[in-house]
CSV table of C-alpha atoms and ligand atoms in Angstrom, one decimal:
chain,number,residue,atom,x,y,z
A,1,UNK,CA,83.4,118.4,117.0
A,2,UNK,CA,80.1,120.2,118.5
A,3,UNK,CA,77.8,120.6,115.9
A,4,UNK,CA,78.1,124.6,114.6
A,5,UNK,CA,81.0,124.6,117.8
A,6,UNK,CA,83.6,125.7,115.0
A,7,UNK,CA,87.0,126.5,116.0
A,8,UNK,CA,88.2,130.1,116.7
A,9,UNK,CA,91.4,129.3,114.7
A,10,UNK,CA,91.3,131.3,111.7
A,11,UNK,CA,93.0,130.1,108.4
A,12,UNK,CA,95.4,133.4,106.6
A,13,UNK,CA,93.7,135.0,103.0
A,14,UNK,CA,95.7,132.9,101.1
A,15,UNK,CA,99.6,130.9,100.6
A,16,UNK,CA,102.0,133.1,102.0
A,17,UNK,CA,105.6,132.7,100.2
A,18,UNK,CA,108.0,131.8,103.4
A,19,UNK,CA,107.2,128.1,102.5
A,20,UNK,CA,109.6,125.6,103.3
A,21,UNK,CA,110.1,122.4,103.0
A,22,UNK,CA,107.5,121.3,105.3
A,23,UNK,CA,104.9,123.4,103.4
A,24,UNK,CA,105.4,121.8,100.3
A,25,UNK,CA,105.1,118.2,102.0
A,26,UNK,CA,101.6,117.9,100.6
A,27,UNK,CA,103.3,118.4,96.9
A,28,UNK,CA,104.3,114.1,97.5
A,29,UNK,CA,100.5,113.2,97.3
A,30,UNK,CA,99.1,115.9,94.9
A,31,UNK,CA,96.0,117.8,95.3
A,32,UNK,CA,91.8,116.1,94.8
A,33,UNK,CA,88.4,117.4,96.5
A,34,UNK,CA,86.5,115.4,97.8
A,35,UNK,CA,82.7,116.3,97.4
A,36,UNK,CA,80.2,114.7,99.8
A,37,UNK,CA,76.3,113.9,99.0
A,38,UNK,CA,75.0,113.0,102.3
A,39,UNK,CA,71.4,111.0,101.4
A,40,UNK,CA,70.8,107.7,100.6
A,41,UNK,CA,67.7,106.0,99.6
A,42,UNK,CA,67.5,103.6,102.8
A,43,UNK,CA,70.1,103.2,106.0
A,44,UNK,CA,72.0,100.0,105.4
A,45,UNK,CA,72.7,98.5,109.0
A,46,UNK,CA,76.3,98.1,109.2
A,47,UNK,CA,76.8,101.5,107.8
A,48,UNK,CA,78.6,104.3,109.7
A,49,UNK,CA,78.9,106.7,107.2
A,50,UNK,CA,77.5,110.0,107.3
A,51,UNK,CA,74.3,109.7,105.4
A,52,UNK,CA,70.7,109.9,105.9
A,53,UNK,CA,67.6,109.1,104.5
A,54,UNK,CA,65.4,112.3,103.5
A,55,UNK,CA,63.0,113.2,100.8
A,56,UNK,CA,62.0,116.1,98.9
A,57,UNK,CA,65.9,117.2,99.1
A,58,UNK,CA,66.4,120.4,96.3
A,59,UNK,CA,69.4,119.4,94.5
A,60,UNK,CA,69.9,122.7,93.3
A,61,UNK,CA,69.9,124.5,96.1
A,62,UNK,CA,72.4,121.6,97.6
A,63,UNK,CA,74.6,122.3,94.6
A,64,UNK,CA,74.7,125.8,94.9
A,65,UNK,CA,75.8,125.5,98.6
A,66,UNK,CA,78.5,122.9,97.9
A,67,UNK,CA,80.0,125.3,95.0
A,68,UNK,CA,80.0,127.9,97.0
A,69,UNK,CA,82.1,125.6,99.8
A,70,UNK,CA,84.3,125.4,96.9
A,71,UNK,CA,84.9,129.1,96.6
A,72,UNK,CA,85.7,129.0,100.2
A,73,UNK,CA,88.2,126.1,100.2
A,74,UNK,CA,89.9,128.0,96.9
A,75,UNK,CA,90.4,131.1,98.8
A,76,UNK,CA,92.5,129.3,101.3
A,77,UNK,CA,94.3,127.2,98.5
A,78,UNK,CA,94.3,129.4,95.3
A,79,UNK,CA,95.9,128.9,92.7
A,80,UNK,CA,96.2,125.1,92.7
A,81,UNK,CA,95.4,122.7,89.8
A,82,UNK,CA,93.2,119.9,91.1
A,83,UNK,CA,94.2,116.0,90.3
A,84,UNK,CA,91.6,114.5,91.3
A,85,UNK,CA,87.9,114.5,92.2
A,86,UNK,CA,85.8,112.2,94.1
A,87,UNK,CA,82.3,112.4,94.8
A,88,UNK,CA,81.2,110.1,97.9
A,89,UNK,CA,78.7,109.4,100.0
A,90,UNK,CA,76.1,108.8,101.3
A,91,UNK,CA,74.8,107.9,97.8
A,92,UNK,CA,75.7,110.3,95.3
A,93,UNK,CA,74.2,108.4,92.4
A,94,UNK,CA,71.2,110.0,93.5
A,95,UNK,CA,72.6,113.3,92.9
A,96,UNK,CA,70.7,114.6,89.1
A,97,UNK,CA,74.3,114.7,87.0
A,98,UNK,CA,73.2,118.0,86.3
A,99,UNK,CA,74.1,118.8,90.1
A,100,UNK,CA,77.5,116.8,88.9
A,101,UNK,CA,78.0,119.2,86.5
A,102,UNK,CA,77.2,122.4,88.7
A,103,UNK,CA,80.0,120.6,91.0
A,104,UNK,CA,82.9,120.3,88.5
A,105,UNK,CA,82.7,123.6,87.1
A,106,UNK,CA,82.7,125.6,90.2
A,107,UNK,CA,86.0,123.2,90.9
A,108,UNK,CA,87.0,124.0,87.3
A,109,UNK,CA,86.3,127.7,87.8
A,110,UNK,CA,87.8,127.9,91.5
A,111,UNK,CA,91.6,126.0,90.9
A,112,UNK,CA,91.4,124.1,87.2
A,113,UNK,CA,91.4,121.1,86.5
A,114,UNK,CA,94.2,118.7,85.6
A,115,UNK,CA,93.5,117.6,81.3
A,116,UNK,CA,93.8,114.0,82.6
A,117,UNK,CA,91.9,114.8,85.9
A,118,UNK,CA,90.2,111.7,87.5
A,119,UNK,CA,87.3,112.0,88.6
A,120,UNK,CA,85.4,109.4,90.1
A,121,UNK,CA,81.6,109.1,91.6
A,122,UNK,CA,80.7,106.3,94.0
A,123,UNK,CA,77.0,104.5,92.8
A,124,UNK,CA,74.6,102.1,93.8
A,125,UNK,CA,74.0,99.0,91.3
A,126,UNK,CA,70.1,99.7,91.1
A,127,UNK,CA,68.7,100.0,88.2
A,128,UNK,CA,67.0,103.9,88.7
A,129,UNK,CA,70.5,104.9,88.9
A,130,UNK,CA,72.0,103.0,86.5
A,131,UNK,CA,69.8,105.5,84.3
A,132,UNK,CA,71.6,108.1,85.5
A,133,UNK,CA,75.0,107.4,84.4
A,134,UNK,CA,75.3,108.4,80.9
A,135,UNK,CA,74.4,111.7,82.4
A,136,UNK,CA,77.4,111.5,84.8
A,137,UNK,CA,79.7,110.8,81.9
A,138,UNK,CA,78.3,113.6,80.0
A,139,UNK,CA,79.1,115.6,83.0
A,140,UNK,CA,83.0,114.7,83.4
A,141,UNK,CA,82.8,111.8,85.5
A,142,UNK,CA,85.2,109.5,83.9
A,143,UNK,CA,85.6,106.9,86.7
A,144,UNK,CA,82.3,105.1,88.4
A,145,UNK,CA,82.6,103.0,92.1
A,146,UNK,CA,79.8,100.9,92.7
A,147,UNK,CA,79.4,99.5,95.7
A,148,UNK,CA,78.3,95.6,94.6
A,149,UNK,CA,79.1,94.5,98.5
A,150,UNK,CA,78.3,90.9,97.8
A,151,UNK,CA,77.6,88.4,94.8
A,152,UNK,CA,75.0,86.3,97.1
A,153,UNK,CA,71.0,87.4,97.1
A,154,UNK,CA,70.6,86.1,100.8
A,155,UNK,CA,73.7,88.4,101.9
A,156,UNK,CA,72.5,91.7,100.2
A,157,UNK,CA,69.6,91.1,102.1
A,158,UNK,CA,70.8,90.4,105.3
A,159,UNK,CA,73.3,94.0,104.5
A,160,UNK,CA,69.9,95.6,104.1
A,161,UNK,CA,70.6,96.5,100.6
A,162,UNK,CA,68.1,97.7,97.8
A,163,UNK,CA,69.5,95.5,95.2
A,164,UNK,CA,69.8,91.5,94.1
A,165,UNK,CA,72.7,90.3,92.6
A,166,UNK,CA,71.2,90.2,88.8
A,167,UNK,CA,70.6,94.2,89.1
A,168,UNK,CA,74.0,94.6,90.2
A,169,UNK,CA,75.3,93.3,87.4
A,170,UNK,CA,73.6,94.8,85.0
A,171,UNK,CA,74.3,98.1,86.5
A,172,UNK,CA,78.1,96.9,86.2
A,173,UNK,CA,77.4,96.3,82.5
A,174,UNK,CA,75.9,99.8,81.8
A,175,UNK,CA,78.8,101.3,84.3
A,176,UNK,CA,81.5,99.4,82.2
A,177,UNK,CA,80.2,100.5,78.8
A,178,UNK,CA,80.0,103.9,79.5
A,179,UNK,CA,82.8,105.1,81.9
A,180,UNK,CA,86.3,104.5,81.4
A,181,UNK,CA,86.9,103.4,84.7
A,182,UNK,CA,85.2,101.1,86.9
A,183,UNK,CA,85.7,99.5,90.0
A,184,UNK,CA,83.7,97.9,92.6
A,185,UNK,CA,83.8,97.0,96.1
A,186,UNK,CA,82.4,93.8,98.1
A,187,UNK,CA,82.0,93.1,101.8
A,188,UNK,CA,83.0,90.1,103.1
A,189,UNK,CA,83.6,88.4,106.9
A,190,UNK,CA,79.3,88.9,106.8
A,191,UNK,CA,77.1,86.3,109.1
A,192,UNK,CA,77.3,82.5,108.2
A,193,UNK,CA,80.1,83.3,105.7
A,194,UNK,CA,83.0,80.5,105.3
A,195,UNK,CA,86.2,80.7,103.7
A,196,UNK,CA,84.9,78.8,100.4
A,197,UNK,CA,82.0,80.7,100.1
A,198,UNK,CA,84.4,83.7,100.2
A,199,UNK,CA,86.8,82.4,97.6
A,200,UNK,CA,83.9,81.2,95.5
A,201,UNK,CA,82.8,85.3,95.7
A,202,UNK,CA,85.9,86.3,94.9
A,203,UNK,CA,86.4,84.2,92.1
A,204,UNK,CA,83.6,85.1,90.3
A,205,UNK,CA,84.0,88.9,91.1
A,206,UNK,CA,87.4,88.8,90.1
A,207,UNK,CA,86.0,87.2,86.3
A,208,UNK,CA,83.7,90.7,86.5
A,209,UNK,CA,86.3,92.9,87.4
A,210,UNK,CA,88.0,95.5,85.2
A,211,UNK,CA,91.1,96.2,86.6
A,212,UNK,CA,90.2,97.3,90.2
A,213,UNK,CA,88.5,96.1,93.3
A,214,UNK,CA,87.8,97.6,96.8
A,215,UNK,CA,87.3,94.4,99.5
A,216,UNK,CA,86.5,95.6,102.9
A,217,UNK,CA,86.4,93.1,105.9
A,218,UNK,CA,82.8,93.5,107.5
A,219,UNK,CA,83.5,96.0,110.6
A,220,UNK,CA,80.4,96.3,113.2
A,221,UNK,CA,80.4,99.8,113.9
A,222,UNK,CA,79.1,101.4,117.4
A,223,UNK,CA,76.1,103.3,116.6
A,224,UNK,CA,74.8,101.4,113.9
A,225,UNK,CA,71.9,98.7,114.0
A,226,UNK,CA,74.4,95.8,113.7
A,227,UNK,CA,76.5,97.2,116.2
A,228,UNK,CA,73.5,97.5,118.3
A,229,UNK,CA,72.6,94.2,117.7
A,230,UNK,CA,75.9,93.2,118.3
A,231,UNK,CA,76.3,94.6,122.0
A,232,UNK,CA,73.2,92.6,122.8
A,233,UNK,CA,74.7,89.3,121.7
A,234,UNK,CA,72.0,89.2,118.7
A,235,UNK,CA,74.4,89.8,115.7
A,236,UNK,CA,75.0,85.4,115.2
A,237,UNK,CA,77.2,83.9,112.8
A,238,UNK,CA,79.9,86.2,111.9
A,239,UNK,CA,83.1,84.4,111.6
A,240,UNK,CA,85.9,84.3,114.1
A,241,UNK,CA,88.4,86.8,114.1
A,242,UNK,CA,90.8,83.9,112.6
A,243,UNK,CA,88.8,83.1,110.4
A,244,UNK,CA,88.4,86.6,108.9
A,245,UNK,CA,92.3,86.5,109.0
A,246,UNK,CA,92.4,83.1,106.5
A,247,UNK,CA,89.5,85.3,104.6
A,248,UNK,CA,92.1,88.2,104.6
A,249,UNK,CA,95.3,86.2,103.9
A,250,UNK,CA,93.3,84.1,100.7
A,251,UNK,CA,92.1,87.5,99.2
A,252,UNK,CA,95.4,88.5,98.9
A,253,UNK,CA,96.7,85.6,97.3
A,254,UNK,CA,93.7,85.3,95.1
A,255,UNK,CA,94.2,89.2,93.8
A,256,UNK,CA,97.7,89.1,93.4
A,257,UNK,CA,97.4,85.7,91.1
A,258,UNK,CA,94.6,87.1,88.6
A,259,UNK,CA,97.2,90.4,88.6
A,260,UNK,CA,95.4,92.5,90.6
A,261,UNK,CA,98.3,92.7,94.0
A,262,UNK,CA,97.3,94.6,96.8
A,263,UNK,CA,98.1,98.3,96.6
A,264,UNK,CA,96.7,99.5,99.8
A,265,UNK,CA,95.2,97.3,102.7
A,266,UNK,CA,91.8,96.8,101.1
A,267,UNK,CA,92.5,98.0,97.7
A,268,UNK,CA,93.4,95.8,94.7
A,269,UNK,CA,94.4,96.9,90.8
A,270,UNK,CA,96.4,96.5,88.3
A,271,UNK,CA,99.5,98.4,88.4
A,272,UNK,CA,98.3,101.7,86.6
A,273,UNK,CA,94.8,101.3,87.5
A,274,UNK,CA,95.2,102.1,91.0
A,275,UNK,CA,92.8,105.1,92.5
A,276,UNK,CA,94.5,108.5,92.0
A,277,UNK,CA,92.2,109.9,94.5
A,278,UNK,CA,92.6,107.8,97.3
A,279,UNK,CA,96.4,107.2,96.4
A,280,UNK,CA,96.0,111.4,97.5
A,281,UNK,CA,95.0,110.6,100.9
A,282,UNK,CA,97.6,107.7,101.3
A,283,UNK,CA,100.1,109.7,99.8
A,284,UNK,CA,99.2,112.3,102.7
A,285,UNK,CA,98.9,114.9,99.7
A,286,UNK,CA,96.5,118.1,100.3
A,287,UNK,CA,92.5,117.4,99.7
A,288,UNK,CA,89.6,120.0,100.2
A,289,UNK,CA,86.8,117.9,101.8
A,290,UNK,CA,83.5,119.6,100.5
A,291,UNK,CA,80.1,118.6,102.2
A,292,UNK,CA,78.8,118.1,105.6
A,293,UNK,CA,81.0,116.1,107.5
A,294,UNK,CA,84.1,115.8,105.0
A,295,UNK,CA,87.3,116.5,106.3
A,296,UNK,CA,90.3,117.9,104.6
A,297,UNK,CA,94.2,118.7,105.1
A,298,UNK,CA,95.2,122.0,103.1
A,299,UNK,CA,98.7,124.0,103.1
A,300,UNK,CA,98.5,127.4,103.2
A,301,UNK,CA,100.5,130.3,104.7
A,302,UNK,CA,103.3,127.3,105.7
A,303,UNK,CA,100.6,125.7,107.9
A,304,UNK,CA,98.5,123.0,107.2
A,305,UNK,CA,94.8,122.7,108.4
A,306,UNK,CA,92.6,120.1,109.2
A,307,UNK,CA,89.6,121.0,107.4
A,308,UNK,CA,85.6,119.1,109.5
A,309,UNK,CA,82.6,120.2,108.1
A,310,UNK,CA,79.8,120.6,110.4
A,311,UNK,CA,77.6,116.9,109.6
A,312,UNK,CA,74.1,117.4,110.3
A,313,UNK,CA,72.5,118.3,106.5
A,314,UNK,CA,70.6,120.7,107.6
A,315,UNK,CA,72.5,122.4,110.2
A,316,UNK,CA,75.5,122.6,107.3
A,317,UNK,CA,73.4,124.1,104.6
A,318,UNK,CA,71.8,127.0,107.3
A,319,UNK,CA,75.5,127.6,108.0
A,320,UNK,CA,76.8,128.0,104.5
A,321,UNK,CA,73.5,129.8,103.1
A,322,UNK,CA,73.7,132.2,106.2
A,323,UNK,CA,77.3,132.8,105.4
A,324,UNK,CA,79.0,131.7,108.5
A,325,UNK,CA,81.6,128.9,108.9
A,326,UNK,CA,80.2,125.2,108.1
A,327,UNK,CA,84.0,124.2,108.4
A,328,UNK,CA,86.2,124.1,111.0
A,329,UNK,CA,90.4,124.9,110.4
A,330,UNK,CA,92.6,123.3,112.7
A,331,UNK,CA,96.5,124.0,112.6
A,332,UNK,CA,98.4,120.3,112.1
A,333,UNK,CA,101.7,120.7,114.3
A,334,UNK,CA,104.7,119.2,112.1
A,335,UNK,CA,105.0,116.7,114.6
A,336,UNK,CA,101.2,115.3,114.0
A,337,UNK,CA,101.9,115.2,110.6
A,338,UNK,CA,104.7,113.3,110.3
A,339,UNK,CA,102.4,110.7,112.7
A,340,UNK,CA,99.2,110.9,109.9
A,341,UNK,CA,102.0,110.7,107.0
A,342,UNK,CA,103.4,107.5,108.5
A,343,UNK,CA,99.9,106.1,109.0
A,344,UNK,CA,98.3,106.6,105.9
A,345,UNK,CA,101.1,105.9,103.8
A,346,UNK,CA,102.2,102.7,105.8
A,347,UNK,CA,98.7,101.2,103.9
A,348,UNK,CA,100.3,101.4,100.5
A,349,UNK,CA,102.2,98.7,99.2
A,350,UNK,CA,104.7,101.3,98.3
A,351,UNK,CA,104.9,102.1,102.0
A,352,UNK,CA,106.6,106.3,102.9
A,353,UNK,CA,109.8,108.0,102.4
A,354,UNK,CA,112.3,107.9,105.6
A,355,UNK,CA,113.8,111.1,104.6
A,356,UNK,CA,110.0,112.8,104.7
A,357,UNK,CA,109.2,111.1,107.8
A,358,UNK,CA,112.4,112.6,109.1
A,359,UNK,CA,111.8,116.3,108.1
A,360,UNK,CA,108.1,116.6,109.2
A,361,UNK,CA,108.9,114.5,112.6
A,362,UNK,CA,112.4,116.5,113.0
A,363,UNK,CA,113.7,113.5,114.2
A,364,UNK,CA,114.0,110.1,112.1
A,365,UNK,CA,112.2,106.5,112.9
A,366,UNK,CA,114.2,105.1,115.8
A,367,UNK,CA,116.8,102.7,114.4
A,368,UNK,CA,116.1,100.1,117.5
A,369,UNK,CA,112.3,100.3,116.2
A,370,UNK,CA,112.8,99.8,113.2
A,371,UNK,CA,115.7,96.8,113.6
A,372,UNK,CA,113.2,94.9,116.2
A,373,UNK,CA,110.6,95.3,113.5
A,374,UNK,CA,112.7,93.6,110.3
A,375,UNK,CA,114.1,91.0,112.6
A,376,UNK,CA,110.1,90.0,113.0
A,377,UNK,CA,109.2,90.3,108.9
A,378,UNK,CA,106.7,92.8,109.4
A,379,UNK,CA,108.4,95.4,107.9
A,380,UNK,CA,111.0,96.3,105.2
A,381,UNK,CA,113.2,98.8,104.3
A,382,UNK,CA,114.6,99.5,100.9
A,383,UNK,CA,116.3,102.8,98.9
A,384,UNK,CA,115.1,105.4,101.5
A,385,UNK,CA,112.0,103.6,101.8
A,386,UNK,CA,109.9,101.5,104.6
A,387,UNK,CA,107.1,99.4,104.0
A,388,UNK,CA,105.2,96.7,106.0
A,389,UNK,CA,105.1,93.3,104.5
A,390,UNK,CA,102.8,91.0,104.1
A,391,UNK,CA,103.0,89.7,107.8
A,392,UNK,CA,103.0,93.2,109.1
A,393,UNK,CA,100.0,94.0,107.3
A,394,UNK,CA,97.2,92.4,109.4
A,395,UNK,CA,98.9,93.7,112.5
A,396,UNK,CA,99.8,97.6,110.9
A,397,UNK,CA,98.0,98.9,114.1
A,398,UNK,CA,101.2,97.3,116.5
A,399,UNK,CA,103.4,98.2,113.8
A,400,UNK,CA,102.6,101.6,114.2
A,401,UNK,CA,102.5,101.8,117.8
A,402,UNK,CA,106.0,100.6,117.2
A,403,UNK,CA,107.3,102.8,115.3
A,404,UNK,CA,105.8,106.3,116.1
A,405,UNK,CA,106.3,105.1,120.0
B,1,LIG,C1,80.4,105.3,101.4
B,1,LIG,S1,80.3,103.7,101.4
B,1,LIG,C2,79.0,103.3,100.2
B,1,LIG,C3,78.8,103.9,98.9
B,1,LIG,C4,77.5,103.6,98.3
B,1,LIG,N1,76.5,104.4,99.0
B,1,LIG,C5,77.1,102.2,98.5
B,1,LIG,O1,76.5,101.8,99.4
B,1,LIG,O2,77.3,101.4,97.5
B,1,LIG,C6,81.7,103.0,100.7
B,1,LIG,C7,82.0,101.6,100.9
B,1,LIG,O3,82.4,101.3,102.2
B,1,LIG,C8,82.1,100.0,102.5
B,1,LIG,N2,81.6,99.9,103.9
B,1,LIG,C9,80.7,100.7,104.5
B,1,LIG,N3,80.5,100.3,105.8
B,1,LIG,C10,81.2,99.2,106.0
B,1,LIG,C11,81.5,98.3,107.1
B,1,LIG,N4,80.8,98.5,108.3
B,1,LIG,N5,82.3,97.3,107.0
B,1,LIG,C12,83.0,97.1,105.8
B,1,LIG,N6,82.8,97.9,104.7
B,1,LIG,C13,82.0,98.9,104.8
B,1,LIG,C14,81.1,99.4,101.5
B,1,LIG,O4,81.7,98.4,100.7
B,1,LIG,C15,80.8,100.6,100.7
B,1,LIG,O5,80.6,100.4,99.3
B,2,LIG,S1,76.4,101.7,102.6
B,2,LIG,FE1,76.0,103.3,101.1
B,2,LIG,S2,73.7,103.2,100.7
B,2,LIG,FE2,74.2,102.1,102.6
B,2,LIG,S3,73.8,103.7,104.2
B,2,LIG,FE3,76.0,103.6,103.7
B,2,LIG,S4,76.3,105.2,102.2
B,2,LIG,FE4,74.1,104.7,102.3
């Protein structure tokens, strides 16, 4: 999307009440908002994120712009009681938890909030914002995400990250004491890495672990300074694509031996302690995507919208102070949705519903795709449900191709 090029569509005033099945589709994931703090303290180099480095940001006037995106989003969704909130980045432990606080009662105020809502912010493990988190709890956050990324000093450096390893964990510490619910997420497949040293990682992060983990295979993103490094041939020593797979493969058995399976691709917990807010997304449930460059899907009027936000900062907050559109709606034919259900969902462990694949697609999976597909192991049906196994996982991408052909 253009920057400020917002489409013409129009979203209706509000739900209209000729919904039908379709329209309640999102009712299978729930309903979270997603609120986006686009800053961070320094660019890391692999990141592709939407965040950027600025100073002298006014948190209050970003907060009063964000709750007023709220009002906005609740006008096309009224009446809703929200699940789940998440507050990504970009870094939003640098938000003051006072901002925080601004945040969750405009969402209080707009739809309510659920009594066991979760809501989760995503941090970095340095210690100036490790100062910040009894504030956050104060202010309803009752799940932290801190984005740990490696248990090596040498690699943090090489990710171009602000912390060592000894600051990370004793911003876990503080994080575990205070919040209810903490998880963290590591990096791995990162230059000179080998399979021991991964396993030797994982090991010791799975003796720190709480009861979830996020481990993401290092991806070199166009547009960033590894990926420009990378098109030049400069980026040496990251491991070969089968040796990422072996990483891959061993993190799974790993997980699922200390008890925390695999729920989503890149996702481990024990059962129970799985994220609600992300489970929203996978589930292909509704989400209001609050912030420059958050996206959304919301029902309304028996349609449901693809919510963008306009990304540039400061082009987003001219828009929203000056009144006019920072997000764009886009209708979602039944047809696409029934594609995004299938990939999303096909992540989870749990894997979709045939019969909700079948009413948003109007037609059902072909039965010749889906035969070829268990005669190969890489997926399996079971009581109205598909999912891809183990084997299918690593190659979901030809799986779907497959399927939604
Ligand atoms: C929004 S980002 C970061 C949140 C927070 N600012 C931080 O850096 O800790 C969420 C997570 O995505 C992962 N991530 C970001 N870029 C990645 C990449 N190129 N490859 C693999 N994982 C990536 C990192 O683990 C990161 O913690
Ligand atoms: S990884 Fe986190 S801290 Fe680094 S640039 Fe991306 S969002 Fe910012």
């Amino acid at each position: 999307m253009a920057e400020g090029g917002l489409a013409a569509v129009r979203p209706p005033a509000g739900d209209s009440p000729t919904a039908d099945r379709r329209a309640e589709d999102w009712r299978a994931g729930g309903f979270g908002v997603y609120v986006h703090w686009p800053f961070c303290a320094a660019k890391c180099p692999y990141c592709d994120f939407n965040s950027h480095v600025r100073t002298g940001t006014d948190a209050a006037r970003w907060g009063r712009a964000l709750a007023a995106e709220v009002v906005a989003a609740a006008r096309l969704v009224p009446g809703r009681r929200v699940d789940t909130v998440f507050f990504g980045g970009g870094t939003p432990s640098l938000m003051p938890p006072e901002t925080v606080a601004t945040m969750l009662e405009a969402i209080a105020a707009a739809w309510g909030l659920s009594a066991d809502a979760e809501v989760t912010l995503e941090a970095n493990p340095t210690s100036v914002e490790a100062g910040r988190f009894r504030g956050y709890r104060a202010a309803g956050v009752n799940r932290l995400s801190m984005g740990v990324q490696a248990l090596d000093d040498r690699a943090l450096k090489a990710l171009g990250r602000m912390h060592d390893v000894a600051e990370a964990r004793r911003a876990f510490a503080i994080a575990r004491a205070i919040f209810p619910r903490v998880s963290f997420d590591l990096i791995y497949a990162r230059q000179g890495q080998e399979v021991a040293d991964w396993t030797e990682e994982l090991a010791e992060a799975m003796a720190m672990a709480v009861d979830h983990l996020s481990l993401y295979q290092l991806t070199i993103e166009p547009g960033t300074r590894f990926g420009e490094l990378a098109a030049r041939g400069r980026l040496r020593g990251l491991p070969a694509a089968e040796v990422a797979a072996t990483m891959y493969a061993a993190t799974q058995e790993l997980c699922a031996a200390a008890g925390m399976p695999a729920y989503e691709i890149s996702n481990h917990a024990r059962p129970g302690a799985e994220s609600r807010h992300n489970l929203v997304y996978w589930r292909y449930g509704d989400y209001a995507g609050i912030g420059p460059g958050a996206h959304g899907r919301l029902t309304a009027g028996g349609v449901r919208w693809a919510t963008e936000a306009i990304r540039t900062p400061e082009t987003w907050l001219a828009a929203v102070e000056s009144g006019g559109p920072a997000t764009a709606h886009t209708p979602v034919a039944s047809g696409e949705q029934a594609v995004e259900m299938a990939m999303m969902g096909l992540r989870l462990a749990e894997g979709i519903a045939v019969d909700r694949y079948a009413a948003l697609a109007g037609v059902p999976f072909a039965a010749e795709a889906i035969a070829e597909l268990v005669a190969l192991g890489l997926v399996e049906p079971s009581e109205g449900r598909i999912t891809v196994t183990d084997a299918g996982r690593p190659v979901l991408d030809a799986v779907l191709r497959k399927l939604l052909a």
